PDB file of C-alpha atoms in Angstrom:
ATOM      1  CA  UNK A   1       9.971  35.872  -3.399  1.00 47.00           C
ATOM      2  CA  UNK A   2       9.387  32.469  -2.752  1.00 69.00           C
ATOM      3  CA  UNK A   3       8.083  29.881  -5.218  1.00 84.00           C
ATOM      4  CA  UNK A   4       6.296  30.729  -7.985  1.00 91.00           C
ATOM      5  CA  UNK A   5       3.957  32.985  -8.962  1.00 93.00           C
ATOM      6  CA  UNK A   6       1.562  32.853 -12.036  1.00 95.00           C
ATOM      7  CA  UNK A   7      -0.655  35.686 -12.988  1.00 95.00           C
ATOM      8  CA  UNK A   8      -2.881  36.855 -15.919  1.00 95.00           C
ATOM      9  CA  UNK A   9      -1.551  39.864 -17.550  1.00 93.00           C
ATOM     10  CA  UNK A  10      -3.904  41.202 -20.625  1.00 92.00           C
ATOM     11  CA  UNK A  11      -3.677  37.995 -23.295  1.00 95.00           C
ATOM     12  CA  UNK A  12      -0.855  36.122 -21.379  1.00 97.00           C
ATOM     13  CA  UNK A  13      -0.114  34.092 -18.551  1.00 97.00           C
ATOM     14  CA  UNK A  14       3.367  35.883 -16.807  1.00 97.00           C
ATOM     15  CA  UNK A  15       5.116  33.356 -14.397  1.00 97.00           C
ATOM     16  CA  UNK A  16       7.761  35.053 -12.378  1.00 96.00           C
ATOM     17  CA  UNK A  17      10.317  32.893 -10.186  1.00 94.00           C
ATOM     18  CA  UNK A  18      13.196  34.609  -9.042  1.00 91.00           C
ATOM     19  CA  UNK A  19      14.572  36.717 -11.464  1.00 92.00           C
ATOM     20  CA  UNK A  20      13.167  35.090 -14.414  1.00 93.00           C
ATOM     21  CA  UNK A  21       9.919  36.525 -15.907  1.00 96.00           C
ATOM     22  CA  UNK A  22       7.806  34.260 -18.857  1.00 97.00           C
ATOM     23  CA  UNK A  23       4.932  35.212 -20.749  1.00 97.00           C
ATOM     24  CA  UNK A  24       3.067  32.895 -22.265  1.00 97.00           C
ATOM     25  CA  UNK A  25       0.375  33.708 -24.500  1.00 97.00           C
ATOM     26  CA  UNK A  26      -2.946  32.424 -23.766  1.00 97.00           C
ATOM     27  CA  UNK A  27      -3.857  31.436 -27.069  1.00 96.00           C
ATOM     28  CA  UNK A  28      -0.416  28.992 -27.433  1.00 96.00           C
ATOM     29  CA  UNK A  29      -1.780  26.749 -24.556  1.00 97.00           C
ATOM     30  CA  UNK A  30      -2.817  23.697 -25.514  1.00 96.00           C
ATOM     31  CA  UNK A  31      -3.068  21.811 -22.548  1.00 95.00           C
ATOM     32  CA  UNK A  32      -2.327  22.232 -18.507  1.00 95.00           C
ATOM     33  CA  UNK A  33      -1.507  18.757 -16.575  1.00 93.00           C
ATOM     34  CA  UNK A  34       0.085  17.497 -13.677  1.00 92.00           C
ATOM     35  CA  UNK A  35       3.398  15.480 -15.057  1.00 86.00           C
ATOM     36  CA  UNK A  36       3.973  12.410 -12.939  1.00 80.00           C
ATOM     37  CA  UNK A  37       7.939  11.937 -14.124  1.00 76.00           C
ATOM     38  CA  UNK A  38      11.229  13.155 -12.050  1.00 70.00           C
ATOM     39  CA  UNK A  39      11.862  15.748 -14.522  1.00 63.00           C
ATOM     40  CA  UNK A  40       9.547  15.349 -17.543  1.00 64.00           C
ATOM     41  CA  UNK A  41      10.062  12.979 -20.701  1.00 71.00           C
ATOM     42  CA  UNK A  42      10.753  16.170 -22.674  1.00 75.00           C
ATOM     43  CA  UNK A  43      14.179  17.151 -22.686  1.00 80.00           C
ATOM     44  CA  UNK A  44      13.376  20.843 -24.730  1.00 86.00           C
ATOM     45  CA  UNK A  45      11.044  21.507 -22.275  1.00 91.00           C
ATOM     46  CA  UNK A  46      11.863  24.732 -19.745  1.00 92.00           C
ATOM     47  CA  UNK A  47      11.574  23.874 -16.522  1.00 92.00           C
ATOM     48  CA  UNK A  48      10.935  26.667 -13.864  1.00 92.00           C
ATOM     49  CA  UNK A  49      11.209  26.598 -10.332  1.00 88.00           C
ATOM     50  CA  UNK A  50      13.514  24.308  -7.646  1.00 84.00           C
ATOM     51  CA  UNK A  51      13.675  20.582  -8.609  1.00 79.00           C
ATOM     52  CA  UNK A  52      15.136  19.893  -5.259  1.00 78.00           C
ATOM     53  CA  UNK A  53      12.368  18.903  -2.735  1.00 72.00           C
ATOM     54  CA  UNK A  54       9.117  19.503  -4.821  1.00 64.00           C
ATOM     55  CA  UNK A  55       6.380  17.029  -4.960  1.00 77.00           C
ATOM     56  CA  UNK A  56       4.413  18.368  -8.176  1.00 88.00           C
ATOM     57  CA  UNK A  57       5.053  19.183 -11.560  1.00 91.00           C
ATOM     58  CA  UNK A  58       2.433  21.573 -13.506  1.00 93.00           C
ATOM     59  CA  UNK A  59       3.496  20.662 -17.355  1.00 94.00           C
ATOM     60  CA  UNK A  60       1.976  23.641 -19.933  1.00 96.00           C
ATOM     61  CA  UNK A  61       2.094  22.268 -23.501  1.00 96.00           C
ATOM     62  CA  UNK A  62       1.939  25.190 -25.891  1.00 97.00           C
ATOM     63  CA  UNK A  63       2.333  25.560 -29.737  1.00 96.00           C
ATOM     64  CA  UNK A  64       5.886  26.201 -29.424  1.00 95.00           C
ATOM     65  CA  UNK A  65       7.341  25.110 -26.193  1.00 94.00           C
ATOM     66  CA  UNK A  66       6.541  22.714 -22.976  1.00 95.00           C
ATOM     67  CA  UNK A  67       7.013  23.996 -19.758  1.00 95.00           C
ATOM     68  CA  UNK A  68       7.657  21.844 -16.397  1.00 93.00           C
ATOM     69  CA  UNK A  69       6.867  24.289 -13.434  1.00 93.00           C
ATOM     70  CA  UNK A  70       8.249  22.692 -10.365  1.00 91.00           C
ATOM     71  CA  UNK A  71       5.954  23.375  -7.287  1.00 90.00           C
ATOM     72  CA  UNK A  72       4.496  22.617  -4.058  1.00 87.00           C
ATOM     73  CA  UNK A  73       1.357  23.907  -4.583  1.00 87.00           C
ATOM     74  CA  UNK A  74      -0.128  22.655  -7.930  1.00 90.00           C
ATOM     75  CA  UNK A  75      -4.006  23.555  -7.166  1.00 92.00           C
ATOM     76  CA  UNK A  76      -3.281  27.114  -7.120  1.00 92.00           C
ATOM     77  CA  UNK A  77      -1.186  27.428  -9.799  1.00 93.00           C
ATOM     78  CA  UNK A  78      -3.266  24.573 -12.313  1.00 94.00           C
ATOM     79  CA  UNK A  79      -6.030  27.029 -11.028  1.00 94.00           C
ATOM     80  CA  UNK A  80      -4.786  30.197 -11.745  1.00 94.00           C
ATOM     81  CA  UNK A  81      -4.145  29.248 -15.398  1.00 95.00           C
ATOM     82  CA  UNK A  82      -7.218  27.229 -16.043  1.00 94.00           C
ATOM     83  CA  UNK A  83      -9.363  30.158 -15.326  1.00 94.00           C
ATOM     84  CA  UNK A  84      -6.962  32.792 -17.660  1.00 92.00           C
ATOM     85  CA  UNK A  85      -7.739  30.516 -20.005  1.00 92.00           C
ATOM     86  CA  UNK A  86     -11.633  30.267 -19.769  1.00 93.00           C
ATOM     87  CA  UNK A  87     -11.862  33.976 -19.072  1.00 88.00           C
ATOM     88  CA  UNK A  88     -10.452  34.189 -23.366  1.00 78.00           C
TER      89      UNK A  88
END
């Protein structure tokens, strides 16, 4: 598998990369931007995906956690979640 995928699954948003497998539930999201730092300005946040060689960083802000999804192709995934979450 290469990169990341992102996928709706029933009320959540799964992201798979590698091995690792997070659901996040659709209802926690609070926002979906691009992040234009190195690595992000929060230091809790989970960070998925290679740091090494990536231009963009998607950045999910939820109720509980932030997540900094390290990628080369932001449209697709920014896309993929923005519709999840007008489809609820």
């Amino acid at each position: 598998m290469l990169g990341i995928n992102v996928e709706k699954s029933n009320e959540n948003i799964v992201i798979k990369y590698h091995l690792a497998k997070v659901e996040i539930p659709i209802s926690d999201i609070i926002e979906v931007t691009l992040d234009d730092t190195y690595a992000g300005t929060d230091e809790g946040a989970i960070r998925i995906g290679p740091p090494y060689g990536t231009t963009d960083r998607v950045l999910i802000k939820t109720k509980t956690n932030n997540y900094i999804l390290f990628t080369t192709n932001y449209t697709f995934i920014m896309n993929k979640i923005n519709s999840a979450i007008a489809e609820n």
